[in-house]
Coordinates of C-alpha atoms in Angstrom, one line a residue:
M1 CA 127.8 70.7 57.7
S2 CA 125.6 67.7 58.2
K3 CA 121.8 67.9 58.0
T4 CA 121.4 67.5 61.8
E5 CA 123.6 70.6 62.6
P6 CA 121.1 73.2 61.1
L7 CA 118.3 71.5 63.0
C8 CA 120.2 71.9 66.3
L9 CA 121.0 75.5 65.6
S10 CA 117.4 76.4 64.7
L11 CA 116.3 74.7 67.9
L12 CA 118.8 76.8 69.9
N13 CA 117.4 80.0 68.3
I14 CA 113.9 79.3 69.8
C15 CA 115.1 77.8 73.1
K16 CA 113.9 80.0 76.1
S17 CA 114.5 77.8 79.1
L18 CA 117.2 75.6 80.6
T19 CA 115.0 72.6 80.5
T20 CA 114.6 72.9 76.7
F21 CA 118.3 73.5 76.4
K22 CA 119.2 70.3 78.3
Q23 CA 117.0 68.4 75.8
I24 CA 118.9 70.0 72.8
H25 CA 122.2 69.2 74.6
A26 CA 121.2 65.6 75.0
N27 CA 120.3 65.4 71.4
V28 CA 123.7 66.8 70.4
L29 CA 125.4 64.2 72.6
K30 CA 123.3 61.4 71.1
L31 CA 124.3 62.5 67.6
G32 CA 128.0 62.8 68.5
L33 CA 128.2 66.5 67.6
E34 CA 129.7 67.7 71.0
S35 CA 133.2 67.6 69.6
D36 CA 132.3 70.0 66.7
P37 CA 133.9 73.4 67.8
F38 CA 131.2 75.4 66.0
I39 CA 128.3 73.5 67.7
A40 CA 130.0 73.4 71.1
G41 CA 130.6 77.2 70.9
K42 CA 127.0 77.9 70.0
L43 CA 125.8 75.7 72.8
L44 CA 128.0 77.5 75.3
H45 CA 127.1 80.9 74.0
H46 CA 123.4 80.3 74.3
C47 CA 123.7 78.8 77.8
A48 CA 126.0 81.5 79.2
I49 CA 124.6 84.6 77.5
S50 CA 121.1 84.1 76.2
L51 CA 119.5 82.1 79.0
S52 CA 118.9 83.3 82.5
D53 CA 119.9 81.3 85.6
S54 CA 121.9 78.8 83.5
L55 CA 125.4 80.0 84.2
D56 CA 126.3 77.0 86.4
Y57 CA 125.3 74.7 83.7
A58 CA 127.4 76.7 81.2
C59 CA 130.4 76.3 83.5
R60 CA 129.9 72.5 83.6
L61 CA 129.5 72.4 79.8
F62 CA 132.8 74.3 79.4
R63 CA 134.5 72.0 81.8
Y64 CA 133.6 68.9 79.8
T65 CA 134.5 70.5 76.4
P66 CA 137.9 69.1 75.1
N67 CA 140.3 71.9 74.1
P68 CA 138.0 74.9 74.3
D69 CA 139.1 77.6 71.9
V70 CA 139.5 81.4 72.6
F71 CA 135.9 82.0 71.6
M72 CA 134.6 79.6 74.2
H73 CA 136.9 81.1 76.9
N74 CA 135.6 84.6 75.9
T75 CA 132.0 83.5 76.0
L76 CA 132.3 82.2 79.6
I77 CA 134.3 85.2 80.8
R78 CA 131.5 87.4 79.3
G79 CA 128.7 85.4 80.9
L80 CA 130.5 85.6 84.3
Y81 CA 131.3 89.3 84.2
E82 CA 127.6 90.1 83.3
S83 CA 126.4 88.0 86.2
D84 CA 126.3 88.8 89.9
R85 CA 129.7 87.1 90.3
P86 CA 132.1 89.1 88.1
Q87 CA 135.0 87.9 90.3
D88 CA 134.6 84.4 88.8
S89 CA 135.4 85.8 85.4
L90 CA 138.8 86.8 86.7
L91 CA 139.5 83.2 87.8
K92 CA 138.4 82.0 84.4
F93 CA 140.8 84.5 82.7
I94 CA 143.7 83.3 84.9
E95 CA 142.8 79.7 84.1
M96 CA 142.9 80.5 80.4
R97 CA 146.3 82.1 80.7
R98 CA 147.8 79.2 82.6
N99 CA 146.2 76.1 81.0
S100 CA 145.0 77.0 77.6
L101 CA 146.9 76.9 74.3
S102 CA 144.7 79.8 73.2
H103 CA 146.1 83.3 73.6
P104 CA 143.7 86.1 74.8
D105 CA 142.5 88.4 72.1
S106 CA 140.9 91.9 72.1
F107 CA 137.6 90.4 73.1
S108 CA 139.2 88.6 76.1
F109 CA 140.7 91.9 77.4
A110 CA 137.5 93.9 76.7
F111 CA 135.4 91.4 78.7
I112 CA 137.8 91.0 81.6
V113 CA 138.4 94.7 81.9
K114 CA 134.6 95.2 82.2
A115 CA 134.7 92.7 85.1
A116 CA 137.2 94.9 86.9
A117 CA 134.9 97.9 86.3
N118 CA 132.0 95.9 87.7
L119 CA 134.1 95.1 90.8
R120 CA 135.2 98.8 91.0
S121 CA 138.8 97.3 91.4
V122 CA 141.3 99.7 89.9
R123 CA 144.1 97.4 91.2
V124 CA 142.9 94.5 89.1
G125 CA 142.2 97.0 86.2
I126 CA 145.8 98.2 86.2
Q127 CA 147.1 94.6 86.2
L128 CA 144.9 93.8 83.2
H129 CA 146.1 97.0 81.5
C130 CA 149.7 95.8 81.9
Q131 CA 148.7 92.4 80.4
A132 CA 147.1 94.2 77.5
L133 CA 150.4 96.2 77.0
V134 CA 152.4 92.9 76.9
H135 CA 150.1 91.6 74.2
G136 CA 150.2 94.8 72.3
L137 CA 146.4 95.4 72.6
D138 CA 146.4 98.5 74.9
T139 CA 145.8 100.8 71.9
H140 CA 143.3 98.5 70.2
L141 CA 140.2 100.6 69.8
F142 CA 137.9 98.1 71.6
V143 CA 140.3 97.4 74.5
G144 CA 141.3 101.1 74.9
T145 CA 137.7 102.2 75.1
T146 CA 136.9 99.6 77.7
L147 CA 140.0 100.7 79.7
I148 CA 138.7 104.3 79.6
S149 CA 135.3 103.2 80.9
M150 CA 137.0 101.0 83.6
Y151 CA 139.1 103.9 84.9
G152 CA 136.2 106.2 84.8
E153 CA 134.0 103.7 86.7
C154 CA 136.7 103.4 89.4
G155 CA 137.0 107.2 89.7
F156 CA 140.5 107.6 88.1
V157 CA 139.7 110.1 85.4
G158 CA 143.4 111.1 84.9
F159 CA 144.3 107.5 84.0
A160 CA 141.3 107.3 81.6
R161 CA 142.6 110.5 79.9
K162 CA 146.1 109.0 79.5
V163 CA 144.6 106.0 77.7
F164 CA 142.4 108.2 75.6
D165 CA 145.3 110.5 74.6
E166 CA 147.4 107.5 73.5
M167 CA 144.7 106.2 71.2
P168 CA 145.8 106.9 67.5
E169 CA 142.3 107.5 66.1
P170 CA 139.6 107.4 68.8
N171 CA 136.1 107.0 67.3
A172 CA 132.8 108.4 68.6
I173 CA 132.4 105.5 71.1
A174 CA 135.9 106.3 72.6
W175 CA 135.1 110.0 72.8
N176 CA 131.8 109.2 74.5
A177 CA 133.5 106.9 77.0
M178 CA 136.0 109.7 77.9
V179 CA 133.2 112.2 78.4
T180 CA 131.3 109.7 80.5
A181 CA 134.4 109.2 82.6
C182 CA 134.7 112.9 83.3
C183 CA 130.9 113.1 84.2
R184 CA 131.2 110.1 86.5
G185 CA 134.2 111.8 88.2
G186 CA 132.3 115.0 88.7
D187 CA 134.5 116.9 86.3
M188 CA 131.7 118.5 84.3
K189 CA 134.0 121.3 83.1
G190 CA 136.5 118.7 81.6
G191 CA 133.6 116.8 80.1
R192 CA 132.2 119.9 78.5
E193 CA 135.6 120.8 77.0
L194 CA 135.9 117.3 75.5
F195 CA 132.3 117.5 74.2
D196 CA 133.1 120.8 72.4
L197 CA 136.2 119.2 70.9
M198 CA 134.5 116.1 69.5
P199 CA 134.9 115.9 65.7
V200 CA 131.6 114.0 65.5
R201 CA 128.8 114.0 68.0
N202 CA 126.0 111.4 68.0
L203 CA 122.9 111.3 70.1
M204 CA 124.7 109.3 72.9
S205 CA 127.2 112.2 73.2
W206 CA 124.4 114.6 74.0
N207 CA 122.7 112.1 76.4
V208 CA 125.9 111.6 78.3
M209 CA 126.3 115.3 79.0
L210 CA 122.6 115.5 80.0
A211 CA 123.1 112.7 82.5
G212 CA 126.2 114.3 83.8
Y213 CA 124.6 117.7 84.4
T214 CA 121.5 116.2 86.1
K215 CA 123.6 114.0 88.3
A216 CA 125.7 117.0 89.3
G217 CA 122.6 119.0 90.1
E218 CA 123.4 121.5 87.2
L219 CA 119.8 121.5 86.1
E220 CA 119.8 124.8 84.2
L221 CA 122.8 123.7 82.2
A222 CA 121.0 120.4 81.5
R223 CA 117.9 122.3 80.4
E224 CA 120.0 124.5 78.0
M225 CA 121.7 121.5 76.5
F226 CA 118.4 119.7 76.1
L227 CA 117.0 122.6 74.2
E228 CA 120.1 122.7 72.0
M229 CA 119.9 119.0 71.0
P230 CA 119.4 118.6 67.3
M231 CA 117.2 115.5 68.0
K232 CA 116.0 113.7 71.1
D233 CA 115.2 110.1 71.9
D234 CA 113.4 108.4 74.8
V235 CA 116.7 108.3 76.7
S236 CA 117.0 112.1 76.5
W237 CA 113.5 112.6 77.9
S238 CA 113.9 110.0 80.6
T239 CA 117.2 111.6 81.7
M240 CA 115.4 115.0 82.2
I241 CA 112.4 113.4 84.0
V242 CA 114.5 111.3 86.3
G243 CA 117.2 114.0 86.8
F244 CA 114.7 116.7 87.8
S245 CA 112.8 114.3 90.0
H246 CA 115.9 113.1 91.9
N247 CA 116.9 116.7 92.5
G248 CA 113.5 117.5 94.0
Y249 CA 112.0 119.5 91.1
F250 CA 108.9 117.5 90.8
E251 CA 106.7 119.9 89.0
E252 CA 109.4 120.3 86.3
A253 CA 109.6 116.5 86.0
F254 CA 105.9 116.4 85.4
S255 CA 106.2 119.2 82.9
F256 CA 108.8 117.2 80.9
F257 CA 106.5 114.1 80.9
R258 CA 103.6 116.2 79.6
E259 CA 105.8 117.7 76.9
L260 CA 107.0 114.1 75.9
Q261 CA 103.3 113.1 75.4
R262 CA 102.5 116.3 73.5
K263 CA 105.3 115.5 71.1
G264 CA 103.6 112.2 70.4
M265 CA 106.4 110.1 71.8
R266 CA 105.6 106.9 73.7
P267 CA 107.0 106.9 77.2
N268 CA 109.4 104.0 77.9
E269 CA 110.0 102.0 81.1
T270 CA 112.6 104.5 82.4
S271 CA 110.5 107.6 81.8
L272 CA 107.4 106.0 83.4
T273 CA 109.2 104.8 86.5
G274 CA 111.0 108.2 86.7
V275 CA 107.8 110.2 86.7
L276 CA 106.1 107.8 89.0
S277 CA 109.1 108.2 91.4
A278 CA 108.5 112.0 91.2
C279 CA 104.8 111.5 92.1
A280 CA 105.9 109.2 95.0
Q281 CA 108.4 111.7 96.4
A282 CA 106.1 114.7 96.0
G283 CA 102.9 112.9 97.2
A284 CA 101.2 113.8 93.9
L285 CA 98.4 111.2 94.1
E286 CA 96.1 112.8 91.5
F287 CA 98.9 112.9 88.9
G288 CA 99.8 109.3 89.9
K289 CA 96.2 108.2 89.1
I290 CA 96.4 109.8 85.7
L291 CA 99.6 107.9 85.0
H292 CA 98.0 104.7 86.2
G293 CA 95.2 105.2 83.7
F294 CA 97.7 105.9 80.9
I295 CA 99.6 102.7 81.8
E296 CA 96.5 100.7 81.6
K297 CA 95.3 102.2 78.3
S298 CA 98.8 101.9 76.7
G299 CA 99.1 98.2 77.5
L300 CA 102.1 98.8 79.7
A301 CA 100.7 97.1 82.8
W302 CA 102.7 94.0 82.1
I303 CA 106.0 95.6 82.9
V304 CA 107.0 94.5 86.4
S305 CA 109.2 97.6 87.2
V306 CA 106.4 99.9 86.2
N307 CA 104.0 98.1 88.5
N308 CA 106.5 98.2 91.3
A309 CA 106.9 102.0 90.8
L310 CA 103.1 102.4 90.7
L311 CA 102.8 100.4 94.0
D312 CA 105.5 102.6 95.6
T313 CA 103.7 105.7 94.3
Y314 CA 100.3 104.8 95.9
S315 CA 102.1 103.8 99.1
K316 CA 104.0 107.1 99.4
C317 CA 101.0 109.1 98.4
G318 CA 99.2 107.6 101.4
N319 CA 96.8 105.2 99.6
V320 CA 97.9 101.8 100.9
H321 CA 94.6 100.2 99.7
M322 CA 95.5 101.0 96.0
A323 CA 99.0 99.8 96.6
Q324 CA 97.6 96.5 97.8
L325 CA 95.4 96.3 94.7
V326 CA 98.4 96.8 92.4
F327 CA 100.3 94.2 94.4
E328 CA 97.4 91.7 94.1
R329 CA 97.2 92.3 90.3
I330 CA 100.8 91.2 89.7
M331 CA 100.4 88.0 91.6
N332 CA 102.3 85.8 89.1
E333 CA 104.9 88.5 88.1
R334 CA 106.1 89.5 91.6
N335 CA 109.8 89.8 92.2
I336 CA 111.8 90.6 95.3
V337 CA 111.2 94.4 94.7
S338 CA 107.4 93.9 94.6
W339 CA 107.4 92.0 97.9
T340 CA 109.7 94.4 99.6
S341 CA 107.7 97.5 98.4
M342 CA 104.5 96.0 99.8
M343 CA 106.2 95.3 103.1
S344 CA 107.5 98.9 103.2
A345 CA 104.1 100.3 102.3
L346 CA 102.4 98.5 105.2
A347 CA 105.3 99.3 107.6
M348 CA 105.2 103.0 106.9
H349 CA 101.4 103.0 107.5
G350 CA 101.9 101.3 110.9
H351 CA 100.5 97.9 109.8
G352 CA 103.4 95.9 111.3
E353 CA 101.6 92.6 111.7
E354 CA 100.4 92.7 108.0
A355 CA 103.9 93.5 106.8
I356 CA 105.2 90.4 108.7
G357 CA 102.4 88.4 107.0
I358 CA 103.6 89.6 103.6
F359 CA 107.1 88.5 104.5
H360 CA 105.9 85.0 105.4
K361 CA 104.0 84.8 102.1
M362 CA 107.1 85.8 100.2
E363 CA 109.0 82.9 101.9
E364 CA 106.2 80.5 101.0
S365 CA 106.3 81.6 97.4
G366 CA 110.0 80.5 97.1
I367 CA 111.5 83.9 96.9
R368 CA 114.5 84.2 99.1
P369 CA 114.5 87.5 101.1
D370 CA 117.5 89.8 100.7
E371 CA 119.1 92.5 102.8
I372 CA 116.5 95.1 101.8
A373 CA 113.6 92.8 102.6
F374 CA 114.9 92.5 106.1
I375 CA 115.3 96.3 106.5
S376 CA 111.6 96.6 105.6
L377 CA 110.7 93.9 108.0
L378 CA 112.7 95.4 110.9
Y379 CA 111.3 98.8 110.1
A380 CA 107.8 97.4 110.3
C381 CA 108.5 95.9 113.7
S382 CA 110.1 99.2 114.9
H383 CA 107.1 101.3 113.9
A384 CA 104.6 98.9 115.4
G385 CA 106.4 98.4 118.7
L386 CA 107.0 94.7 118.0
V387 CA 110.3 94.4 119.9
E388 CA 110.4 90.6 120.4
Q389 CA 109.5 89.9 116.8
G390 CA 112.1 92.4 115.5
C391 CA 114.8 90.7 117.6
E392 CA 113.7 87.3 116.3
Y393 CA 114.0 88.4 112.6
F394 CA 117.3 90.1 113.2
Y395 CA 118.9 86.9 114.3
K396 CA 117.0 84.8 111.8
M397 CA 118.5 86.9 109.0
K398 CA 122.0 85.6 109.9
G399 CA 121.1 82.2 111.2
M400 CA 118.7 81.0 108.5
Y401 CA 119.6 83.1 105.4
N402 CA 123.3 83.7 106.1
I403 CA 122.8 87.5 105.5
E404 CA 125.5 89.5 107.4
P405 CA 123.8 92.5 109.0
S406 CA 124.8 95.8 107.6
I407 CA 124.8 99.2 109.3
E408 CA 121.2 99.8 108.1
H409 CA 120.0 96.6 109.9
Y410 CA 121.8 97.7 113.1
G411 CA 120.2 101.1 112.8
C412 CA 116.8 99.5 112.6
M413 CA 117.5 97.6 115.8
V414 CA 118.6 100.7 117.6
D415 CA 115.4 102.4 116.4
L416 CA 113.4 99.4 117.5
Y417 CA 114.7 99.6 121.1
G418 CA 114.7 103.4 121.2
R419 CA 111.0 103.8 120.1
A420 CA 110.0 101.3 122.7
G421 CA 111.8 103.3 125.4
Q422 CA 114.4 100.6 126.0
L423 CA 117.2 103.2 125.8
H424 CA 119.9 101.5 127.8
K425 CA 119.3 98.3 125.9
A426 CA 119.7 100.3 122.7
Y427 CA 123.0 101.8 124.1
E428 CA 124.3 98.3 125.0
F429 CA 123.4 97.0 121.5
V430 CA 125.4 99.9 119.9
C431 CA 128.4 99.3 122.1
Q432 CA 128.4 95.6 121.2
M433 CA 128.1 96.1 117.4
P434 CA 130.8 94.1 115.6
I435 CA 131.2 96.8 112.9
P436 CA 132.2 100.5 113.4
C437 CA 129.4 102.6 114.6
T438 CA 128.5 105.6 112.4
A439 CA 127.1 109.0 113.3
I440 CA 123.7 107.9 111.9
I441 CA 123.5 105.1 114.5
W442 CA 124.3 107.4 117.4
R443 CA 121.9 110.0 116.0
T444 CA 119.1 107.4 116.0
L445 CA 119.8 106.8 119.7
L446 CA 120.0 110.5 120.4
G447 CA 116.6 110.9 118.8
A448 CA 115.1 108.2 121.1
C449 CA 116.7 110.0 124.1
S450 CA 115.1 113.2 122.9
M451 CA 111.7 111.6 122.5
H452 CA 111.8 110.0 126.0
G453 CA 113.7 112.8 127.8
D454 CA 116.7 110.8 129.0
V455 CA 119.1 113.7 129.5
K456 CA 122.0 111.8 131.0
L457 CA 122.2 109.3 128.2
A458 CA 121.5 112.0 125.6
E459 CA 124.6 113.9 126.8
Q460 CA 126.7 110.7 126.6
V461 CA 125.5 110.0 123.0
K462 CA 126.0 113.7 122.0
E463 CA 129.6 113.4 123.2
R464 CA 130.2 110.4 120.9
L465 CA 128.6 112.3 118.0
S466 CA 130.8 115.3 118.6
E467 CA 133.8 113.1 117.8
L468 CA 132.3 111.9 114.5
D469 CA 130.3 114.9 113.2
P470 CA 130.9 118.0 115.5
N471 CA 128.8 120.6 113.7
N472 CA 125.6 118.7 112.7
S473 CA 122.6 120.9 113.5
S474 CA 120.3 117.8 114.1
D475 CA 122.4 116.7 117.0
H476 CA 122.1 120.1 118.8
V477 CA 118.4 120.2 118.2
L478 CA 117.9 116.7 119.5
L479 CA 119.9 117.4 122.6
S480 CA 117.8 120.6 123.1
N481 CA 114.7 118.5 122.7
A482 CA 115.9 116.1 125.4
Y483 CA 116.4 119.0 127.8
A484 CA 113.1 120.5 127.0
V485 CA 111.1 117.2 127.5
A486 CA 112.9 116.9 130.9
G487 CA 111.9 120.5 131.7
K488 CA 115.5 121.8 131.7
W489 CA 114.8 125.0 129.8
K490 CA 118.1 126.8 130.7
D491 CA 120.1 123.9 129.3
A492 CA 117.9 123.8 126.2
A493 CA 118.4 127.6 125.7
S494 CA 122.2 127.2 126.2
V495 CA 122.4 124.6 123.4
R496 CA 120.4 127.0 121.1
R497 CA 122.7 129.9 122.0
S498 CA 125.7 127.7 121.2
M499 CA 124.2 126.9 117.8
T500 CA 123.8 130.6 117.1
E501 CA 127.4 131.4 118.1
Q502 CA 128.7 128.6 115.9
R503 CA 126.5 129.7 113.1
I504 CA 124.9 126.2 113.0
T505 CA 121.6 126.4 111.2
K506 CA 118.6 124.1 111.6
T507 CA 117.2 122.4 108.6
P508 CA 114.0 124.4 107.7
G509 CA 110.8 122.4 107.7
W510 CA 108.6 122.4 104.6
S511 CA 105.4 120.7 103.6
M512 CA 103.8 120.0 100.2
I513 CA 100.2 119.5 99.2
E514 CA 98.7 118.7 95.8
V515 CA 95.6 120.8 94.8
D516 CA 94.1 120.4 91.3
K517 CA 97.3 118.5 90.2
I518 CA 99.5 121.4 91.2
M519 CA 102.1 121.0 94.0
Y520 CA 102.2 123.8 96.6
T521 CA 105.1 124.1 99.1
F522 CA 104.8 125.8 102.5
L523 CA 107.8 126.9 104.5
A524 CA 107.2 128.5 107.9
G525 CA 108.7 132.1 108.1
R526 CA 108.9 132.5 104.3
K527 CA 108.0 135.9 102.9
Q528 CA 104.3 135.9 102.3
C529 CA 102.6 135.8 98.9
K530 CA 98.9 135.4 98.0
I531 CA 99.0 131.7 98.6
T532 CA 100.7 131.8 102.0
E533 CA 98.4 134.7 103.0
E534 CA 95.4 132.6 102.2
A535 CA 96.8 129.7 104.2
Y536 CA 97.6 131.9 107.2
K537 CA 94.1 133.4 107.2
K538 CA 92.5 130.0 107.0
L539 CA 94.7 128.7 109.7
K540 CA 93.8 131.4 112.2
E541 CA 90.1 130.6 111.6
I542 CA 90.8 126.9 112.1
I543 CA 92.8 127.4 115.4
R544 CA 89.9 129.6 116.8
R545 CA 87.4 126.9 116.0
L546 CA 89.6 124.2 117.5
R547 CA 89.9 126.2 120.8
V548 CA 86.2 126.7 121.0
E549 CA 84.9 123.3 119.9
G550 CA 87.8 121.0 120.7
G551 CA 89.4 122.6 123.7
Y552 CA 92.7 122.9 121.9
V553 CA 95.7 124.0 124.0
P554 CA 99.0 124.2 122.2
V555 CA 101.6 121.5 123.1
I556 CA 104.5 123.8 123.7
G557 CA 106.8 121.5 125.7
R558 CA 109.3 121.2 122.9
V559 CA 109.4 124.8 121.7
L560 CA 113.0 125.4 122.7
H561 CA 113.4 129.1 122.5
D562 CA 113.8 131.1 125.8
I563 CA 110.5 133.0 125.1
E564 CA 107.3 133.7 126.9
E565 CA 104.4 131.2 126.8
E566 CA 102.3 133.4 124.4
E567 CA 105.2 133.5 121.9
K568 CA 105.7 129.8 122.2
E569 CA 102.1 129.3 121.2
G570 CA 102.7 131.5 118.1
S571 CA 105.8 129.5 117.2
V572 CA 104.1 126.1 117.0
S573 CA 100.9 127.5 115.4
V574 CA 102.7 128.3 112.0
H575 CA 104.5 125.0 111.4
S576 CA 104.5 124.2 107.7
E577 CA 102.1 121.2 107.9
K578 CA 99.5 123.4 109.6
L579 CA 99.7 125.9 106.8
A580 CA 99.4 123.1 104.2
V581 CA 96.4 121.5 105.9
A582 CA 94.7 125.0 106.2
F583 CA 95.3 125.6 102.5
G584 CA 93.9 122.1 101.7
I585 CA 90.7 122.9 103.7
A586 CA 90.3 126.2 101.9
R587 CA 90.8 124.9 98.4
L588 CA 89.8 121.2 98.2
C589 CA 86.2 120.0 97.9
K590 CA 84.5 118.8 101.0
G591 CA 85.0 115.1 101.5
R592 CA 88.4 115.0 99.7
T593 CA 91.3 113.5 101.6
I594 CA 94.0 116.0 102.4
R595 CA 97.5 114.6 101.7
I596 CA 100.6 116.3 102.9
V597 CA 104.3 115.5 102.6
K598 CA 106.7 116.9 105.2
N599 CA 110.5 116.7 105.3
L600 CA 110.9 116.5 109.1
R601 CA 109.2 114.5 111.9
I602 CA 105.8 115.9 112.7
C603 CA 105.8 117.6 116.2
R604 CA 103.4 116.7 119.0
D605 CA 101.4 119.9 118.7
C606 CA 100.9 119.4 114.9
H607 CA 99.9 115.8 115.6
A608 CA 97.3 116.9 118.1
V609 CA 96.0 119.6 115.8
M610 CA 95.6 117.1 112.9
K611 CA 93.6 114.8 115.1
L612 CA 91.3 117.7 116.2
I613 CA 90.8 118.9 112.6
S614 CA 89.9 115.4 111.4
Q615 CA 87.3 115.2 114.2
I616 CA 85.8 118.7 114.0
Y617 CA 86.0 119.3 110.2
K618 CA 85.0 115.6 109.4
V619 CA 88.0 115.3 107.0
E620 CA 90.6 112.6 106.6
I621 CA 94.2 113.9 106.6
V622 CA 97.2 111.8 105.6
V623 CA 100.7 113.2 106.5
R624 CA 103.9 111.6 105.4
D625 CA 106.7 112.8 107.6
R626 CA 110.4 111.9 107.5
S627 CA 109.9 108.4 108.8
R628 CA 106.3 107.2 108.5
Y629 CA 102.6 107.9 107.6
H630 CA 100.0 109.4 109.9
S631 CA 96.4 108.8 108.8
F632 CA 94.0 111.1 110.8
K633 CA 90.3 110.3 110.9
D634 CA 87.6 111.0 113.4
G635 CA 90.1 112.3 116.0
Y636 CA 92.4 109.3 115.8
C637 CA 95.7 108.6 114.1
S638 CA 96.8 105.3 112.5
C639 CA 100.1 105.5 114.4
R640 CA 98.2 105.1 117.7
D641 CA 100.4 107.9 119.1
Y642 CA 103.4 105.7 118.7
W643 CA 105.9 107.5 116.5

């Protein structure tokens, strides 16, 4: 090795950018070292694997390398399969088989099988499996383990098991891959049987089972396994926090995070984003603030994903101002998720024009908007009634950015027209869609018909939905609403009777409120306990005051039961969000903002009550319903009664 070679290698070790790499490459060419296989291989490996956004340059480097060996082929195949274009690694493997004197080795097959897994293509995976058989590498430990993972990723657990059973001496990694395949395929029983048979279990074995149980919603089994674990790492804790959060058990997720801190362990990126996600979903602002303080004190504020999760938490807890402060703080670190989260935050709070402004700033910053960014943008236009702008951005998405609209984008457009009352335009748009229309699209249109009382169109849409999803309770309720808004009470009652006869149950409405860092859930009609008794008692007092001081008269137009007026008033008076706000007034200090999360769309009567409470009790109320935020203050709502 000449004196210049160690210098080139040491420079590569500290190289962090493509610009610096090009300078090193130029120096290699100047010194005539490009034909040295060792140097050429190191250059390619650093460019394809270690540097970001340099894969195209790596491909050019490979192209001009005379007689690349199997290591160089493998390096480029690996770089391509790990990128967002794994299909190109298949082309490179085919090129290697046709044109190269080098034969594929175990690494070649391991990397290319991973590409098939990333593509979720079992057809390609089977072809590669056959090629591995031809080369006698199918039972190679490394290749076999990758084949198991590939079949598991593609949902073919039986094929994965056959590969596993043919392995002469599977190691712990192969056992873990097989257990993972079972968990991915939803076969937790099979996964547990394999876990119990394992000759040696490592920490990953336990974590795989934890992840499988939480993904399957088997939270008690996950908890039992977590308690049995001989030792736990940050992955174990993160799995429990994220798993319980995703399954809606937010208080338990918070409890695991507190326990993690009590154990003296430092939360990692995943556990922090997981617990912040729980705060966001539950509307737990106070706990979110505590986490924000912890992030600042622990020196973790530099992590972009944590800041994005924090931004999302403040947004979904109804504090858009704090979300904006977080967004401003990460000015130089913003990625597409940061911009999209800020747009979504403004959109959900009804600030459509501001969301559009953020979109334009993102374009100016050089970040190219993706599919999700356009969903947020169209959502903003929809909830602010900006029909013309929404149409403009929908066509700009394809025309300027070459993004093919997905079903979510079409759904936003139907919602845009529907909220604005342009129902027949929405219907025409649906009929002209170039992709198959889903039940969700028709249901969006049915919701708009319900809102505006267009019975004739509602009946047409419901007929289409009956073909796709005949027993969905939401469709029956929306049709009933359309009849009720139009004053057709007998038709509304008929739909309700039909639901009863077919045993179709309506999704129960619930509301959550955070008081002293504890989450309380209210469900109308639930058996009373001390908490609900307190809420009912306070609510009766509030309603009496609203009648006297605010002239409150219940909005009963959409109470769809065939009952007397007095009973209808009673029905709307105990909706879960009213119980939650009453409990908040009873328990929270005067001047504190009341924040409520509701799983369904807020009804007109509850909307009217919240406005009156904010005016008479001089309190700010923020309600997050199924589709947006409502900020009530001094008798007004941020949605301007457009929701």
